[in-house]
Tab-separated table of C-alpha atoms in Angstrom:
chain	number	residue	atom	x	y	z
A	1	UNK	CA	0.000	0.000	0.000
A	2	UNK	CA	1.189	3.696	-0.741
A	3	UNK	CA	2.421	5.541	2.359
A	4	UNK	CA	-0.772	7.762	3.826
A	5	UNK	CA	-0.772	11.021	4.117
A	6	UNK	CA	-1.651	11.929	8.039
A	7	UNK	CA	-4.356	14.761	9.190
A	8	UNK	CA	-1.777	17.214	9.825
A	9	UNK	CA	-2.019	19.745	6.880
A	10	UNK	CA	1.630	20.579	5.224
A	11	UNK	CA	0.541	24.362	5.443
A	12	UNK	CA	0.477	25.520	9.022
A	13	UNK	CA	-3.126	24.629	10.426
A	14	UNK	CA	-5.613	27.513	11.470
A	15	UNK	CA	-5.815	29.084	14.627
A	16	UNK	CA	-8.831	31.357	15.667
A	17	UNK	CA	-6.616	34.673	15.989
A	18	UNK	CA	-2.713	35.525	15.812
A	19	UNK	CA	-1.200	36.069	18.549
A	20	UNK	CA	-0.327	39.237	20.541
A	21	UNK	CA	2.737	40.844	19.440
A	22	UNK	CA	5.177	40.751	23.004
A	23	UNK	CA	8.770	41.735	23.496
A	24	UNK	CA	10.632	38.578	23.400
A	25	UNK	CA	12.805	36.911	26.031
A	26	UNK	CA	14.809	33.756	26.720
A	27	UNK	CA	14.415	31.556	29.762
A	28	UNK	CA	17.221	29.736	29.382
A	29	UNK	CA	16.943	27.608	25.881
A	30	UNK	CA	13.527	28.333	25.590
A	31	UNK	CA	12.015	31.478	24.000
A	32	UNK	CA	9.038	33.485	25.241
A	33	UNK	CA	7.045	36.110	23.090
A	34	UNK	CA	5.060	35.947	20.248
A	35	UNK	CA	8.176	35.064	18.418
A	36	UNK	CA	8.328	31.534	20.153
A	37	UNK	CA	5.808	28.944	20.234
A	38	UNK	CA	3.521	28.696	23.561
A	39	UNK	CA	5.321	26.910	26.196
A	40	UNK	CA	3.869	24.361	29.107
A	41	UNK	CA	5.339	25.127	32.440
A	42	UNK	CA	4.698	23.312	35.232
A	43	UNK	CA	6.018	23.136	38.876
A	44	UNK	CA	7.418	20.931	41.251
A	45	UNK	CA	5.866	19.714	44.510
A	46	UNK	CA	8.902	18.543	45.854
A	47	UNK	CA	11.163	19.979	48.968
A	48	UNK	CA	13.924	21.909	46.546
A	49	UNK	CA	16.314	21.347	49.308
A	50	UNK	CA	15.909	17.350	48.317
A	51	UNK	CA	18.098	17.829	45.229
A	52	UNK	CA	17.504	14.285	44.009
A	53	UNK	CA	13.775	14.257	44.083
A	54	UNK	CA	13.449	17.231	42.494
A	55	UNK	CA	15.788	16.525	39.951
A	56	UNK	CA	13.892	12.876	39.300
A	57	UNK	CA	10.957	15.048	39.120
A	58	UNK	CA	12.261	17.543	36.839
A	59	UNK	CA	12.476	14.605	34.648
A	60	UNK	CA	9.336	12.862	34.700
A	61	UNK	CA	7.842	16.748	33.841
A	62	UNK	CA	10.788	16.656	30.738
A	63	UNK	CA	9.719	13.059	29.555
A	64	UNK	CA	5.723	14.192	29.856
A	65	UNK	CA	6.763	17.591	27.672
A	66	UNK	CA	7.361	20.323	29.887
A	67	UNK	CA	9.182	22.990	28.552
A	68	UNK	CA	9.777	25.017	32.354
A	69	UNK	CA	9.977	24.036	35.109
A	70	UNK	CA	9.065	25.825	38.319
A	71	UNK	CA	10.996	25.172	42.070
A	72	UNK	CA	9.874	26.681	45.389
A	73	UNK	CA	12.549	28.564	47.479
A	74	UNK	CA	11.016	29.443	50.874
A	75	UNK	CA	14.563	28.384	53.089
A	76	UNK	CA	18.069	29.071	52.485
A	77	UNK	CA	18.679	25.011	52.323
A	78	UNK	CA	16.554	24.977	49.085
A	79	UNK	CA	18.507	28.220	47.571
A	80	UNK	CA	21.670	26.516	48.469
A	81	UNK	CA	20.384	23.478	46.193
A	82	UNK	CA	19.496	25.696	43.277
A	83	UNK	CA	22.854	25.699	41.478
A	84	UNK	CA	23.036	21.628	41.621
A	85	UNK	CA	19.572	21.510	40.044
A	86	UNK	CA	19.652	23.993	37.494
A	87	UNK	CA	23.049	22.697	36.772
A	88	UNK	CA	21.280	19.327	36.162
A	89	UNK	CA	18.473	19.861	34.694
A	90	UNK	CA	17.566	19.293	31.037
A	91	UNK	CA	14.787	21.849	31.069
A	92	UNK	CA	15.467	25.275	32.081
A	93	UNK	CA	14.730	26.399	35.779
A	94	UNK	CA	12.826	29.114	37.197
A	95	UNK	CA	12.963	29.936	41.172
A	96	UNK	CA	9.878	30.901	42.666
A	97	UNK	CA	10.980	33.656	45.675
A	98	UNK	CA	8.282	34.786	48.531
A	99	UNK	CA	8.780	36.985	51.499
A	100	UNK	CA	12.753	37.324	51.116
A	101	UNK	CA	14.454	38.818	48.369
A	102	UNK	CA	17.986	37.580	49.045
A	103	UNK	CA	16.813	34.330	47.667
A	104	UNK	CA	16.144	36.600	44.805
A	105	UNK	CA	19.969	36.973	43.802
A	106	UNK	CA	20.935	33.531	45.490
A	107	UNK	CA	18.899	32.189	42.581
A	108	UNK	CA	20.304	34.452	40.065
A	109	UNK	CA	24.201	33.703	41.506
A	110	UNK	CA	22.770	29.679	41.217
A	111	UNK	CA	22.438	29.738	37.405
A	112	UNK	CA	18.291	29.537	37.402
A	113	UNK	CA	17.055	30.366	34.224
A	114	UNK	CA	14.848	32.962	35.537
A	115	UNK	CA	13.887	34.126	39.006
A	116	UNK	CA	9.612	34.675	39.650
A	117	UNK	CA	8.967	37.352	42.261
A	118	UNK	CA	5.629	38.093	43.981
A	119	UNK	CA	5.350	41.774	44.776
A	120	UNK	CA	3.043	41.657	47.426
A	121	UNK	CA	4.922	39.703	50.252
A	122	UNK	CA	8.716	40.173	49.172
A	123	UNK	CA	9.485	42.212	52.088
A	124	UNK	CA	10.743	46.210	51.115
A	125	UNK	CA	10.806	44.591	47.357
A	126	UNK	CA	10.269	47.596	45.845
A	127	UNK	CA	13.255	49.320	47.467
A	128	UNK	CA	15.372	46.222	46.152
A	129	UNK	CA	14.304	46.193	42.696
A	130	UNK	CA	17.618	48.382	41.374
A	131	UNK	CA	19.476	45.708	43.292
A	132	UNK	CA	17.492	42.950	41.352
A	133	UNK	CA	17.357	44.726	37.911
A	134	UNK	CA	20.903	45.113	38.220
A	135	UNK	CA	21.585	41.734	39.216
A	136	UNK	CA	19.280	40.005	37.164
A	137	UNK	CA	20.582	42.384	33.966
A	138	UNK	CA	24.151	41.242	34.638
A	139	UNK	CA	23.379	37.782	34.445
A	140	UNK	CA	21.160	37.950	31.386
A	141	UNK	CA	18.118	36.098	32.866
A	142	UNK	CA	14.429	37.181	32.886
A	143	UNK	CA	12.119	38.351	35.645
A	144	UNK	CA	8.460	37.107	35.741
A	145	UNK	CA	6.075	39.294	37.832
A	146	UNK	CA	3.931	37.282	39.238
A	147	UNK	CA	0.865	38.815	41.188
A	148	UNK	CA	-1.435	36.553	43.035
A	149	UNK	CA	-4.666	37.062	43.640
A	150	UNK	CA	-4.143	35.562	47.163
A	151	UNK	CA	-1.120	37.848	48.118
A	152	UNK	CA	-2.101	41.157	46.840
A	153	UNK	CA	-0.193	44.418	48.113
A	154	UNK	CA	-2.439	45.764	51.210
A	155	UNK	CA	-1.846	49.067	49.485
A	156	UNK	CA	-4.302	47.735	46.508
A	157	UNK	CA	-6.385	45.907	48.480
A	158	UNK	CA	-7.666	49.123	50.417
A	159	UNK	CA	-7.907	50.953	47.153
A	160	UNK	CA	-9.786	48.322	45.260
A	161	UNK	CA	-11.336	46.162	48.118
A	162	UNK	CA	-10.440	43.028	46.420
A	163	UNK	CA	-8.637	41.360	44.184
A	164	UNK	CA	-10.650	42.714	41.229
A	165	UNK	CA	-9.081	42.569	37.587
A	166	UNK	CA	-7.812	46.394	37.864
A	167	UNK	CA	-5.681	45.702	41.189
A	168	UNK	CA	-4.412	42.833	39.590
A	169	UNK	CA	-2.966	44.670	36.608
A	170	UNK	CA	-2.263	47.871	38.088
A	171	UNK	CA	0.498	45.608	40.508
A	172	UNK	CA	1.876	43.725	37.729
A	173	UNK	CA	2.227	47.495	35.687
A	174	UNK	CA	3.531	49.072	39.085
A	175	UNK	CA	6.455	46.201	39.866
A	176	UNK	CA	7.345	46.118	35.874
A	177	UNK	CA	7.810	50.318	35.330
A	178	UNK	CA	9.784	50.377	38.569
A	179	UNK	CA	12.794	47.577	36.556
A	180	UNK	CA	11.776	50.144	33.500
A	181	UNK	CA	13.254	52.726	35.321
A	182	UNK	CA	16.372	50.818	35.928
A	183	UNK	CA	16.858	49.950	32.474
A	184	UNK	CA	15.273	46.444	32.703
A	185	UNK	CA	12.908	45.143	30.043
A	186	UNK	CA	13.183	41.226	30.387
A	187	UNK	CA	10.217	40.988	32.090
A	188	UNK	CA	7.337	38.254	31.876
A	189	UNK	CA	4.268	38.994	33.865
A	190	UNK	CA	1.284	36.486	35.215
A	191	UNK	CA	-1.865	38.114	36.896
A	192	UNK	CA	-3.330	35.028	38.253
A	193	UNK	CA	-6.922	34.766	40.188
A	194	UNK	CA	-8.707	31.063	40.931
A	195	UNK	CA	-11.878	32.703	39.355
A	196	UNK	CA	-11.718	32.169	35.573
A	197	UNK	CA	-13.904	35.412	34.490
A	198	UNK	CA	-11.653	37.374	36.724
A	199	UNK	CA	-9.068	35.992	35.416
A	200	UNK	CA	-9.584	36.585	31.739
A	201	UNK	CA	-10.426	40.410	32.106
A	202	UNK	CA	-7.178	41.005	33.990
A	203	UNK	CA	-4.917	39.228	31.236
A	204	UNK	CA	-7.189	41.150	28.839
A	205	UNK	CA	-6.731	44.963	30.235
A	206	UNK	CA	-3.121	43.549	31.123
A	207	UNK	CA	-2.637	42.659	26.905
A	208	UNK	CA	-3.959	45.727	26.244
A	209	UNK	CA	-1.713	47.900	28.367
A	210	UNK	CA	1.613	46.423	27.719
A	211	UNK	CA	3.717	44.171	25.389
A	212	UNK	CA	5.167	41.807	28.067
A	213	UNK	CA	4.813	38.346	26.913
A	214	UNK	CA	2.363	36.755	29.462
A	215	UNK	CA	2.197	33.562	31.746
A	216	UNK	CA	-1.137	32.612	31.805
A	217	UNK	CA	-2.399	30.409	34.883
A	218	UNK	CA	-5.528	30.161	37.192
A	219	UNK	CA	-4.554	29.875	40.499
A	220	UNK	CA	-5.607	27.168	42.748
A	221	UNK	CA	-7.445	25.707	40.296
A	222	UNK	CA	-8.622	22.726	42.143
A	223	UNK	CA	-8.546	18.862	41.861
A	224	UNK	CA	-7.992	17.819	38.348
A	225	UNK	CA	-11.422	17.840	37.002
A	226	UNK	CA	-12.366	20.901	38.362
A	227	UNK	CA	-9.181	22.565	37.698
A	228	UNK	CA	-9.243	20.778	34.043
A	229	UNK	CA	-12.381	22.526	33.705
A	230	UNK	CA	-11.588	26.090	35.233
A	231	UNK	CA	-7.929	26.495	33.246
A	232	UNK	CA	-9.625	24.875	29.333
A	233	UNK	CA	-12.147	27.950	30.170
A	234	UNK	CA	-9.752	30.363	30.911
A	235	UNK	CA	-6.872	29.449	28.605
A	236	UNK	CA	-9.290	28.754	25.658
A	237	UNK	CA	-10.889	32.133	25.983
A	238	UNK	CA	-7.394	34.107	26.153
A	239	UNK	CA	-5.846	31.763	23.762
A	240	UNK	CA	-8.222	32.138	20.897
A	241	UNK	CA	-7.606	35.752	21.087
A	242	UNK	CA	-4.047	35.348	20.687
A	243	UNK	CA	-3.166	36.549	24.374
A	244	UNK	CA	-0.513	33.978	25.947
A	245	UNK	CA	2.765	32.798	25.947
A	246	UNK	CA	3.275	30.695	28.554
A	247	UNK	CA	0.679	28.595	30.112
A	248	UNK	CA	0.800	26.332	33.824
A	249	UNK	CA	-1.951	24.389	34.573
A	250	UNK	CA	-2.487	24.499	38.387
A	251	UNK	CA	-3.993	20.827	39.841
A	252	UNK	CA	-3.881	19.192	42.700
A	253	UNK	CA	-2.836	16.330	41.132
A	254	UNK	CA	0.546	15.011	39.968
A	255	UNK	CA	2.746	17.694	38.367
A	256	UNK	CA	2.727	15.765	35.300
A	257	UNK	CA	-1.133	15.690	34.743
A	258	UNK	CA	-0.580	19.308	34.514
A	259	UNK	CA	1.553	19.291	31.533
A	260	UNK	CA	-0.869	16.951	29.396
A	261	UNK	CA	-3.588	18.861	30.339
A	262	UNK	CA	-1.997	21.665	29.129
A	263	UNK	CA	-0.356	19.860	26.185
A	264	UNK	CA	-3.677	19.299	24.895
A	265	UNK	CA	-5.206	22.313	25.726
A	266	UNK	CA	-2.928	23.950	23.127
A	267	UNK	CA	-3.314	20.736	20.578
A	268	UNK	CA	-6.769	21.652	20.409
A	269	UNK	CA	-6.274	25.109	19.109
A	270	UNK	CA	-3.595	24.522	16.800
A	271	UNK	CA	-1.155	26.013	19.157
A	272	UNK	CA	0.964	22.641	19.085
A	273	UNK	CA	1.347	20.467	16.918
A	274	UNK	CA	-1.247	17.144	17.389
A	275	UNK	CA	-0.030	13.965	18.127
A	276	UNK	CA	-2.722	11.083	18.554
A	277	UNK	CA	-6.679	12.481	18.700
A	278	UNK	CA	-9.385	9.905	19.529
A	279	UNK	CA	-12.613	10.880	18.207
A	280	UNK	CA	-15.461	8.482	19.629
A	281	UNK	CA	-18.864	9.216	19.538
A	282	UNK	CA	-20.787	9.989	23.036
A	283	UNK	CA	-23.190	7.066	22.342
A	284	UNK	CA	-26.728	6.640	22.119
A	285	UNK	CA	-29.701	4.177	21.375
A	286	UNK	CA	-28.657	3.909	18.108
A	287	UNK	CA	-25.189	2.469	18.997
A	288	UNK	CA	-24.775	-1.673	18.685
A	289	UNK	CA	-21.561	-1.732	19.562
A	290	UNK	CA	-20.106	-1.702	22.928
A	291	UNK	CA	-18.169	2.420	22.112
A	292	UNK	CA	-17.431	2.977	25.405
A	293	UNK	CA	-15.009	-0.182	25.721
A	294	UNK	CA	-13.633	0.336	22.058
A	295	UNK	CA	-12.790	3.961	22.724
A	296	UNK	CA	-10.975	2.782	26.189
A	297	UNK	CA	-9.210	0.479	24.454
A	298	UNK	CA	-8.418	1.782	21.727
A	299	UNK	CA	-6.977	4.525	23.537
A	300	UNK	CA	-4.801	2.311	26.198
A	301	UNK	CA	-3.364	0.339	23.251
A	302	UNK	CA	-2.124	3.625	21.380
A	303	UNK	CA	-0.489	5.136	24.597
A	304	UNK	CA	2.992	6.331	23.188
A	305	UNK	CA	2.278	6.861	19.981
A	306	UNK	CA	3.582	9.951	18.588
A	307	UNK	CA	2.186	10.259	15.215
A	308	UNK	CA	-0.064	12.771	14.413
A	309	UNK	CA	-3.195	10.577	14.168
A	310	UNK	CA	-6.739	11.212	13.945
A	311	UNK	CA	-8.451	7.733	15.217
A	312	UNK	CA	-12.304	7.685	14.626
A	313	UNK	CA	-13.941	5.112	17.212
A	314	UNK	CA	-18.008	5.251	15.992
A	315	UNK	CA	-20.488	3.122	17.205
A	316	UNK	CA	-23.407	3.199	14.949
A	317	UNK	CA	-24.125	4.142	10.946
A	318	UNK	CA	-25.596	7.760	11.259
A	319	UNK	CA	-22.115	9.670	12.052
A	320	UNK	CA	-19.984	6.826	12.289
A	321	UNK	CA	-18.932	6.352	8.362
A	322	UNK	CA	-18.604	10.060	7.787
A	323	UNK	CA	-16.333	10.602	10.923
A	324	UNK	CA	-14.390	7.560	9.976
A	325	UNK	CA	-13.908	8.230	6.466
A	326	UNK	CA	-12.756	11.488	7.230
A	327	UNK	CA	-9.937	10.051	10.160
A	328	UNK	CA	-6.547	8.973	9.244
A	329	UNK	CA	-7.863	5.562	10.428
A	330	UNK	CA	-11.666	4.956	11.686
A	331	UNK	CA	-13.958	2.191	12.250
A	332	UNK	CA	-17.519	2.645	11.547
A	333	UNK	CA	-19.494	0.045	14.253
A	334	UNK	CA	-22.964	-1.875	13.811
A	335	UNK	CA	-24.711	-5.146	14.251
A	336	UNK	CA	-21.424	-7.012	15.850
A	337	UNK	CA	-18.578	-6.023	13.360
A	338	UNK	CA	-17.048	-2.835	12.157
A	339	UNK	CA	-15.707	-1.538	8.622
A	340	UNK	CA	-12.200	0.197	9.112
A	341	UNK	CA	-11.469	2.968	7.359
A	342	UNK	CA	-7.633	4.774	6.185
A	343	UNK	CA	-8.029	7.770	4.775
A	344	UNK	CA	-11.620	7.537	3.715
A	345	UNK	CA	-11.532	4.187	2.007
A	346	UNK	CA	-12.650	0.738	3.839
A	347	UNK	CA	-10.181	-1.788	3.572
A	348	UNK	CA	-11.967	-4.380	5.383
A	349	UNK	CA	-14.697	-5.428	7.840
A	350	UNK	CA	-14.175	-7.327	10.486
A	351	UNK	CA	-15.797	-8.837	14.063
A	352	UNK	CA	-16.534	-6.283	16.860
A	353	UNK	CA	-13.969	-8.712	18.834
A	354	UNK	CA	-11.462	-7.702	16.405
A	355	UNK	CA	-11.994	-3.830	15.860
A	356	UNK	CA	-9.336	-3.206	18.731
A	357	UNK	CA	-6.291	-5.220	17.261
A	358	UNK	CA	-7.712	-4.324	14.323
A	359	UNK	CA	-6.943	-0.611	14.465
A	360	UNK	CA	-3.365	-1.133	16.441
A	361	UNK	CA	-2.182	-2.713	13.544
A	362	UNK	CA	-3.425	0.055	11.171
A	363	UNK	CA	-2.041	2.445	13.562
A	364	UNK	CA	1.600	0.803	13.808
A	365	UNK	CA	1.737	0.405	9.998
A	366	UNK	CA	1.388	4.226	9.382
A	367	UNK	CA	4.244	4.710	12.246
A	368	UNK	CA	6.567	2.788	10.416
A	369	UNK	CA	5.959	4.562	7.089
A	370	UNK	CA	6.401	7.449	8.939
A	371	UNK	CA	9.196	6.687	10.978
A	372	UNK	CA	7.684	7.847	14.481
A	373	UNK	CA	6.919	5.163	16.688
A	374	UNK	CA	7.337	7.301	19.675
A	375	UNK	CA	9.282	6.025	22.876
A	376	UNK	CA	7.841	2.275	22.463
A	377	UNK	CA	5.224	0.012	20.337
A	378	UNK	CA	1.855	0.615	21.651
A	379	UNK	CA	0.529	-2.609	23.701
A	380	UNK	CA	-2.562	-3.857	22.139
A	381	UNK	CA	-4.506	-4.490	25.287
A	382	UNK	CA	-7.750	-5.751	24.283
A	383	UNK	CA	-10.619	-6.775	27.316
């Protein structure tokens, strides 16, 4: 059989705006601005001051995709760890500093590939920040802003009487023209709030006001459904406007759930390039197949898989041929058996017990023609 052309377009696919021209700046290897594509950041949950769980973490974040990665520094035992980490490190390293700003230049003296500072409870920060500009300037390494909804200046939080979108920015703007005045520019700035709509205006009337590349995030998101939910909302809404240009997804959950979740947010935009996309119907009456199952497995059994690969999984005749047809590689379900489709032609039918294996093998046979098996051969796993 000729090799098959896949569902990613040769011309670049379309996205719903362009983004937002920004300044651009380099964390370490990885570039940030409009320039640059739209990186995942994540952060880690371990003690920084256990160098090698946070450096085993740092790599199960790199082998998920993450592109920055975040460490705490609340003690001077974790600062005294940063230069063995972000020595280390295959990803590039940014320190998070609260409450005391000589972490801020222990981090910068450590190597880190950036240094995050929260305004509102770095104590006398803003007499510091010609120290820090200077510092950080010297160096060569970014600053990202990062004002929390939770740790708002008190100064704002009289004026405003919450955290309301307009505190929000007018910190981040506040912090970032003070470095302005010292001649620093390499600035990325987050506005973060855990209410989505609250959120989203900040980042807007922050977009508006400035051309700092942004790091988008909604704070305390919540367990991973909810937060799922909350950050989709949030980043689809800023995203599709072009506004973003580096994204965190904030779970409680396992620091690498955060980068697929926000691996796929930006796969489903056209922000990243797609690697393997299940379509399965929802199911209905009119379904004789078991979908549910199908799509489970079919999913388990292409784990690892790195082509980009539309897989249609449809479980009854009104959709299902249409959807398949128009996959790289689809099965169209009814009365027991399936027809499988590669790019819109059937090349056979077979038993419903045999849609599963069925597909795998489709789905390694386009791998090797492509060359991209990913890290390992998909395990057929089939119930």
């Amino acid at each position: 059989m000729t090799g098959i052309g896949l569902g990613i377009p040769m011309a670049p696919p379309p996205v719903l705006a362009p983004r937002r021209k920004t300044r651009q700046i380099m964390v370490g290897k990885v570039g940030v601005g409009s320039d640059h594509p739209i990186s995942v950041q994540s952060m880690c949950t371990t003690k920084t001051h256990d160098i090698n769980a946070t450096l085993q973490q740092i790599a199960k974040l790199t082998a998920a995709g993450c592109d920055i990665v975040r460490v705490a520094c609340p003690t001077q035992d974790d600062a005294d760890a940063l230069s063995v980490i972000a020595k280390k490190s295959q990803i590039p390293v940014i320190a998070d500093i609260h409450f005391q700003p000589k972490y801020i230049f222990a981090a910068i003296d450590a190597g880190c590939a950036a240094v995050r500072v929260n305004p509102g409870n770095i104590k006398e920060f803003d007499g510091r920040v010609k120290e820090v500009a200077k510092a950080a300037g010297d160096a060569g390494i970014p600053i990202r802003i990062g004002v929390n909804a939770g740790s708002l200046d008190k100064r704002l939080m009289k004026k405003y009487g919450k955290a309301t979108p307009e505190a929000l920015v007018e910190s981040a703007l506040w912090e970032a023209s003070l470095f302005e005045e010292h001649g620093f520019g390499d600035i990325k700035i987050s506005v973060k709030h855990n209410d989505p709509v609250v959120m989203v205006e900040a980042y807007r009337q922050l977009a508006a006001q400035s051309d700092y590349p942004l790091h988008l995030g909604v704070t305390e998101a919540g367990p991973a459904f909810q937060g799922t939910i909350k950050s989709a909302v949030a980043f689809g809404s800023l995203l599709a406007d072009g506004i973003g240009d580096t994204i965190r997804v904030s779970l409680s959950a396992p620091p690498e759930e955060e980068i697929k979740v926000g691996d796929a947010i930006l796969q489903s935009l056209n922000l990243r390039p797609r690697k393997l996309e299940i379509v399965s119907c929802p199911s209905c009456g009119r379904a004789q197949v078991d979908v549910y199952k199908l799509a489970n497995e079919v999913t388990a059994g292409l784990e690892g898989l790195t082509v980009p690969l539309r897989v249609a999984v449809m479980g009854c005749v009104v959709n299902g041929p249409g959807e398949a047809r128009d996959a790289d590689l689809g099965v169209a379900s009814g009365n027991g058996k399936g027809q499988i489709f590669v790019k819109g032609k059937v090349i056979k039918t077979v038993p419903e017990s045999e849609i599963v294996e069925t597909l795998i093998a489709e789905a390694l046979r386009i791998a090797e023609e492509t060359g991209e098996t990913g890290d390992g051969a998909p395990v057929v796993s089939v119930g």
